[in-house]
Amino acid sequence: MPTSHDLKGLMKFLAREEWRECFDEVFYDHFGPVLDAGDMDFEDIAEILGDDWAMTLWGCAFEDFLTQDFEVEGGNIVDEYLKRRGWKENAQAKNCMKALRTSVMSLYEVSEIVPGKSLAARDLVRGGDPIAVSEGTATSTLKQWDRIAARIVPVMGTNVFAGGLLPFTPQATDALFDGLRQMFGKKNAKKLPVIKDEELQAAASMFTLSWLFDTLERAAGLPSMQNADGDELIFHDVRFPLASGIAQKDVAARVSNIPGMSQENAKFWNWLEQKPKHDARKRSAPSFDTTMENGARVRGNVELKGKFLHLATNSAERAQDGTTLIQQALGDLVRAPLTEIRTVEQMMAERPAREKEAPAPEIPPEIAEQVVHQFMDRQYRETLDQPVGMLGNKTPRQAAKSAASRQKVAEWLKYLENQSSRQPNPADPMATYSFEWMWHELGVIDLRQ
């Protein structure tokens, strides 16, 4: 990547008053909304996330600044610097500055990682074939299908990353795409529009803000995670025991008549929002919800399991609304409900806790791997016929049959692979499991790139 030594002279040039004022404008675009919302200074970000991340974030703003033209003498700092001081710089430094001058921040999905050497980066915003990137440092920590916001610049004939590289979670990705759709797409658009390079250059601060809001939330214990109604995310599983002598078919008939219930199969319904809530509280952070292909927001799910009817939703307010609807529709077909509540933190902590408590296996590693892989085969084969939230609560097989949903299926499979590969021990059976059969089974192997 371009080093601070390559840009040393340019950074000194930034101290000039006219350029400092221009940089302050760009700096505010990248950090102002976060600092204002949290009543913080930039130094507070460094204290929360550490100096390394603070420098990376500053680099994101600086690299954006290098691409912009201003109403001052010279217009652009790179052009002006090379005109006045370029004779002092070697060929590599000048090549680096010129590459950054025209660079574009985008979101990439990485694959074909060769630790210490290279990777392939597929642009998730502009599309196109994956780009081969020479990279040493990041390849030691990145996993297959990770998503990163970065600038890819050609330096001396080789594609490299610039200094501002940010790893994106699925939540940060959703927030970024929502922002890009609002900025460049048509009203209520569900897909990213075609975005020109110059337009994407103008939206560089959106990458920083999406990453920063998401990262600060998680660093602070996720206090402000909300659904689209502005309600705090608290997951509720409301279980209605079926009354004595009542059959599932009797309950199913009543549930299907509840307004907003969209039936997926004989025992599963999506509870859809019929009209947006006008009194929803203003959200100060990205919201987290599932929508159907037609744009309808999913407020929860209802499912018949044995002698219980389950309502699953993500806030206390929705749980109360859903409970009222079900009790009014089903009357004496069900008894008083039982409710299990879990916070986001509890859900995140559950899996590590179970893994920590599990006794170490006392069987040979190769046998353990075979057993685990066979179990995962059975588990995922069943999953192919079960509703999945990331797929709009359709089953993977159903979603794979729709041209509009095939890309979502590919993203779901990549998410499974990525999470499986993140085991601390690369030899762990979870980490060595191959998902390739699922790609073939669902007919989306052409999207595994």
C-alpha positions in Angstrom: 0.0 0.0 0.0 1.1 3.6 -0.3 3.3 4.5 2.7 3.3 7.6 4.8 6.8 8.2 3.5 5.4 8.4 -0.1 3.0 11.1 1.0 5.2 12.9 3.5 5.7 16.0 1.4 2.0 16.1 0.6 1.1 16.0 4.3 3.4 18.9 5.0 1.8 20.8 2.2 -1.6 20.3 4.0 -0.4 22.7 6.7 -1.0 25.6 4.4 -4.0 27.6 5.6 -6.0 27.3 2.3 -5.7 23.6 2.2 -6.2 23.2 6.0 -9.6 24.9 5.7 -10.6 22.6 2.7 -9.5 19.5 4.7 -11.6 20.6 7.6 -14.7 20.5 5.4 -13.9 17.0 4.3 -13.1 16.0 7.8 -16.5 17.1 9.0 -18.2 15.2 6.2 -16.6 12.0 7.5 -17.0 12.5 11.2 -19.3 15.4 12.0 -22.6 13.4 12.1 -21.0 10.8 14.5 -19.3 13.4 16.7 -22.4 15.6 16.9 -24.7 12.6 17.7 -22.4 11.4 20.5 -21.3 14.9 21.7 -17.7 13.8 21.2 -14.4 15.0 19.8 -12.3 13.0 17.4 -9.9 12.2 20.3 -12.8 10.4 22.0 -13.0 8.0 19.0 -9.3 7.3 19.4 -9.9 6.6 23.1 -12.8 4.2 22.4 -11.4 2.4 19.3 -7.6 2.9 19.8 -5.0 5.0 18.0 -4.6 2.6 15.1 -8.2 2.7 14.1 -8.2 6.5 14.6 -5.3 6.8 12.2 -7.0 4.6 9.7 -10.1 6.7 9.8 -8.1 9.9 9.5 -6.5 8.3 6.4 -10.0 7.6 4.9 -10.8 11.3 5.2 -7.3 12.4 3.9 -7.5 10.1 0.8 -11.0 11.4 0.0 -9.6 15.0 0.3 -6.9 14.2 -2.2 -9.6 13.4 -4.9 -11.5 16.7 -4.4 -11.4 20.0 -6.2 -11.9 23.2 -4.3 -12.4 26.9 -5.1 -8.9 27.9 -4.1 -5.7 28.5 -6.1 -4.7 25.2 -7.7 -8.0 23.6 -7.2 -6.7 20.2 -6.0 -3.9 19.7 -3.5 -2.2 16.8 -5.5 -2.2 18.8 -8.7 -0.8 21.9 -7.0 1.8 20.0 -4.9 3.2 18.1 -7.9 3.3 21.4 -9.9 5.3 23.2 -7.2 7.1 20.4 -5.4 7.0 17.4 -7.7 10.6 17.7 -8.7 11.5 16.7 -5.1 9.7 13.4 -5.3 10.8 10.0 -6.7 8.8 8.2 -9.4 7.1 5.9 -6.9 5.8 8.7 -4.7 4.5 10.7 -7.7 2.9 7.6 -9.1 1.2 7.0 -5.8 -0.1 10.6 -5.5 -1.5 10.5 -9.0 -3.2 7.2 -8.3 -4.8 8.5 -5.1 -5.9 11.7 -7.0 -8.3 9.6 -9.1 -9.1 6.8 -6.7 -12.6 5.7 -5.6 -13.7 4.2 -2.3 -15.9 1.2 -2.8 -17.0 -2.0 -1.0 -15.3 -5.2 -1.9 -15.8 -8.9 -1.2 -12.5 -10.8 -0.9 -11.6 -14.3 -2.1 -8.7 -16.4 -3.3 -6.6 -15.2 -0.3 -2.9 -16.1 -0.4 -1.6 -15.1 3.0 1.2 -12.5 2.8 0.9 -12.1 -0.9 -2.4 -11.4 -2.6 -6.2 -11.7 -2.9 -9.1 -11.1 -5.3 -11.5 -8.3 -4.6 -15.0 -8.1 -6.2 -16.6 -4.7 -6.3 -20.1 -5.0 -4.6 -21.2 -1.5 -5.7 -20.0 -1.2 -9.3 -19.8 -4.9 -10.2 -17.4 -6.4 -12.7 -14.9 -9.2 -12.4 -12.7 -9.6 -9.3 -9.5 -7.6 -9.2 -6.2 -9.1 -8.3 -4.6 -7.1 -5.5 -1.1 -7.4 -4.1 -1.4 -7.3 -0.3 0.7 -8.6 2.6 -0.6 -7.3 5.9 -4.4 -7.6 5.5 -4.2 -11.1 4.0 -3.1 -12.5 7.4 -6.4 -11.6 9.0 -9.0 -11.5 6.2 -11.2 -14.6 5.6 -12.9 -15.8 2.4 -16.0 -13.6 1.6 -15.0 -10.8 4.1 -16.2 -7.4 3.0 -14.0 -4.4 3.2 -14.3 -0.7 2.2 -11.1 0.3 0.4 -9.4 2.2 -2.4 -7.6 0.0 -5.0 -4.9 2.0 -6.7 -2.3 1.0 -9.4 1.2 1.8 -8.2 4.1 1.0 -10.5 2.0 -1.6 -12.4 0.6 -3.4 -9.4 -2.9 -3.0 -7.8 -2.6 -2.3 -4.1 -4.9 -1.0 -1.3 -4.5 2.5 -0.1 -4.2 3.1 3.7 -7.9 3.5 4.6 -9.2 -0.1 4.8 -12.3 -0.8 6.9 -13.8 -4.3 7.5 -17.6 -4.2 7.1 -20.1 -6.3 9.1 -23.4 -7.3 7.4 -25.1 -4.6 9.5 -22.6 -1.9 8.3 -23.1 -3.2 4.7 -26.9 -2.8 5.0 -26.5 0.7 6.3 -24.2 1.7 3.5 -26.4 0.2 0.8 -29.5 1.9 2.3 -27.6 5.2 2.1 -26.4 4.7 -1.5 -29.9 3.7 -2.6 -31.4 6.8 -1.0 -28.7 9.0 -2.5 -28.6 7.6 -6.1 -31.6 5.3 -6.5 -35.3 5.9 -7.2 -37.7 6.2 -4.3 -38.2 2.9 -2.5 -35.6 1.2 -4.7 -34.5 -2.3 -3.4 -31.4 -2.7 -5.6 -28.4 -0.5 -5.9 -28.6 1.7 -9.0 -25.7 2.0 -11.5 -23.3 4.5 -9.8 -20.7 6.3 -11.8 -17.1 6.7 -10.4 -17.5 10.4 -9.9 -20.7 9.9 -8.0 -19.1 7.3 -5.8 -16.2 9.6 -5.1 -18.7 12.2 -3.8 -20.1 9.6 -1.4 -16.8 8.5 0.2 -17.8 9.8 3.6 -20.8 7.5 3.7 -18.4 4.5 3.9 -16.7 6.0 7.0 -20.0 6.9 8.7 -21.6 3.5 8.1 -18.5 1.7 9.5 -18.1 4.1 12.4 -21.8 4.1 13.6 -21.7 0.3 13.5 -18.4 -0.1 15.2 -19.1 2.4 18.0 -22.4 0.7 18.7 -20.7 -2.6 19.2 -17.8 -1.1 21.2 -20.4 0.5 23.5 -22.3 -2.8 24.0 -24.8 -2.3 21.3 -27.1 0.0 23.3 -28.9 1.6 20.4 -29.6 -1.3 18.1 -33.2 -0.8 16.9 -35.8 -2.1 14.5 -37.4 0.0 11.9 -40.1 1.2 14.4 -37.4 2.7 16.6 -37.9 0.0 19.2 -34.9 -1.4 21.1 -33.9 -4.8 19.8 -35.0 -7.4 22.4 -35.9 -10.8 21.0 -39.1 -12.4 22.2 -40.3 -15.9 21.8 -44.0 -16.0 22.9 -45.3 -19.6 23.2 -49.1 -20.2 23.2 -49.9 -23.7 24.5 -52.7 -25.3 22.5 -55.8 -26.0 24.6 -56.7 -29.6 25.3 -58.1 -31.4 22.4 -57.2 -28.7 19.9 -55.5 -29.8 16.6 -52.9 -27.8 14.7 -55.2 -27.5 11.7 -57.8 -25.7 13.8 -55.2 -23.2 14.9 -53.7 -22.8 11.5 -57.1 -21.9 10.0 -57.5 -19.0 12.5 -53.9 -17.8 12.1 -54.3 -17.5 8.4 -57.2 -15.1 8.8 -55.2 -12.7 11.0 -54.6 -9.4 9.1 -50.9 -9.3 7.9 -50.2 -13.0 8.2 -48.6 -14.3 5.0 -48.5 -18.1 5.0 -45.2 -19.8 3.8 -46.3 -23.4 4.5 -48.8 -25.4 6.6 -47.1 -24.4 9.8 -45.3 -21.1 9.2 -46.4 -17.5 8.6 -44.6 -14.2 8.2 -46.3 -11.4 10.1 -46.1 -8.4 7.8 -46.5 -4.7 8.5 -49.7 -3.5 6.8 -48.9 0.2 6.9 -45.8 2.0 8.2 -46.1 3.4 11.7 -46.4 7.2 11.5 -45.4 7.6 15.2 -42.2 5.6 14.9 -39.5 7.2 17.0 -36.6 8.9 15.1 -33.7 6.5 14.8 -30.2 7.7 15.6 -28.5 4.6 14.1 -29.0 2.0 11.3 -32.1 -0.2 11.9 -32.3 -3.9 11.6 -35.2 -5.7 10.0 -36.2 -8.2 7.3 -38.2 -7.3 4.3 -39.9 -9.5 1.7 -39.2 -9.2 -2.0 -42.1 -6.9 -2.5 -40.7 -4.5 0.1 -43.2 -5.5 2.9 -41.5 -5.3 6.3 -41.6 -8.5 8.4 -42.6 -7.7 12.0 -42.2 -11.3 13.2 -42.8 -15.0 12.5 -45.5 -17.4 13.7 -44.9 -21.1 13.7 -46.7 -24.2 14.9 -44.4 -26.6 16.8 -46.0 -29.6 18.5 -48.5 -28.4 21.1 -47.4 -24.8 20.9 -47.9 -21.8 18.6 -44.7 -19.7 18.6 -44.6 -15.9 17.9 -41.0 -14.7 17.4 -40.3 -11.0 17.1 -37.6 -8.5 17.9 -39.1 -6.0 20.3 -41.3 -5.8 23.4 -43.7 -3.5 21.5 -44.1 -6.0 18.6 -44.4 -8.9 21.0 -47.3 -7.1 22.7 -49.1 -6.3 19.4 -48.7 -9.8 18.1 -49.9 -11.4 21.4 -53.0 -9.2 21.3 -53.7 -10.2 17.6 -53.3 -13.9 18.3 -55.4 -13.9 21.5 -58.2 -12.0 19.8 -58.2 -14.4 16.8 -57.7 -17.7 18.6 -59.7 -17.1 21.7 -60.0 -20.3 23.8 -58.0 -22.4 21.3 -54.8 -21.4 23.1 -53.9 -20.9 26.8 -52.1 -18.0 28.4 -48.7 -17.5 26.7 -45.2 -18.0 28.1 -42.5 -15.6 27.0 -38.7 -16.0 26.7 -36.7 -12.8 26.3 -33.2 -12.5 25.0 -31.1 -9.3 24.4 -28.7 -9.0 21.5 -25.8 -9.4 24.0 -27.3 -12.6 25.4 -27.7 -14.1 21.9 -24.1 -13.2 21.0 -22.8 -14.8 24.2 -24.8 -18.0 24.0 -22.7 -19.8 21.4 -19.3 -19.1 23.0 -20.7 -20.1 26.4 -21.8 -23.5 25.1 -18.5 -24.0 23.3 -16.6 -23.2 26.5 -18.6 -25.6 28.6 -18.4 -28.5 26.1 -15.9 -31.2 27.1 -12.9 -31.7 24.9 -13.4 -34.6 22.5 -11.5 -37.8 23.3 -11.6 -39.3 19.9 -9.0 -39.1 17.1 -9.1 -35.7 15.2 -9.9 -37.4 11.8 -12.9 -39.3 13.4 -14.1 -36.2 15.1 -13.9 -34.3 11.8 -15.9 -37.0 10.0 -18.6 -37.0 12.7 -18.9 -33.2 12.8 -19.1 -33.0 9.0 -21.8 -35.7 8.8 -23.8 -33.8 11.4 -23.4 -30.6 9.5 -24.4 -32.3 6.3 -27.7 -33.4 7.9 -28.2 -30.0 9.6 -27.7 -28.0 6.4 -29.7 -30.4 4.3 -32.7 -29.8 6.6 -32.0 -26.1 6.5 -32.5 -26.0 2.7 -36.2 -26.7 3.4 -36.6 -24.3 6.3 -37.4 -20.5 6.2 -34.3 -18.3 6.5 -34.5 -14.7 7.7 -31.7 -13.5 5.4 -33.9 -14.8 2.5 -37.0 -13.0 3.5 -38.1 -16.1 5.4 -38.2 -18.2 2.3 -36.5 -21.6 2.3 -33.2 -21.7 0.4 -34.8 -24.0 -2.3 -37.7 -21.6 -2.8 -35.4 -18.5 -3.0 -33.0 -20.3 -5.4 -35.9 -20.8 -7.9 -36.4 -17.0 -8.2 -34.1 -15.0 -10.4 -34.6 -12.0 -8.1 -33.5 -14.0 -5.0 -30.6 -16.1 -6.4 -28.1 -13.4 -5.4 -29.5 -13.4 -1.8 -29.0 -17.2 -1.7 -25.3 -16.7 -2.8 -24.8 -14.0 -0.1 -26.4 -16.4 2.5 -24.0 -19.2 1.5 -21.0 -16.9 1.6 -22.1 -15.8 5.1 -22.2 -19.4 6.3 -18.8 -20.1 4.8 -17.3 -16.9 6.3 -18.6 -17.6 9.8 -17.5 -21.3 9.7 -13.9 -20.2 8.7 -13.6 -17.9 11.7 -12.8 -20.7 14.2 -9.6 -19.9 16.2 -8.1 -23.2 15.2 -8.0 -23.6 11.4 -8.0 -27.4 11.8 -11.3 -27.3 13.7 -13.9 -29.5 11.9 -16.2 -26.4 11.7 -13.4 -24.6 9.8 -12.6 -27.4 7.4 -16.2 -28.1 6.4 -16.9 -27.6 2.7 -20.1 -25.8 1.6 -19.6 -26.4 -2.1 -22.3 -29.1 -2.3 -24.9 -26.6 -1.2 -24.0 -24.3 -4.0 -24.5 -27.1 -6.5 -27.6 -28.4 -4.8 -29.2 -24.9 -5.0 -28.0 -24.3 -8.6 -26.1 -21.1 -7.8 -22.5 -22.3 -8.2 -22.1 -19.7 -11.0 -22.4 -17.0 -8.3 -19.6 -18.3 -6.2 -17.0 -15.8 -7.2 
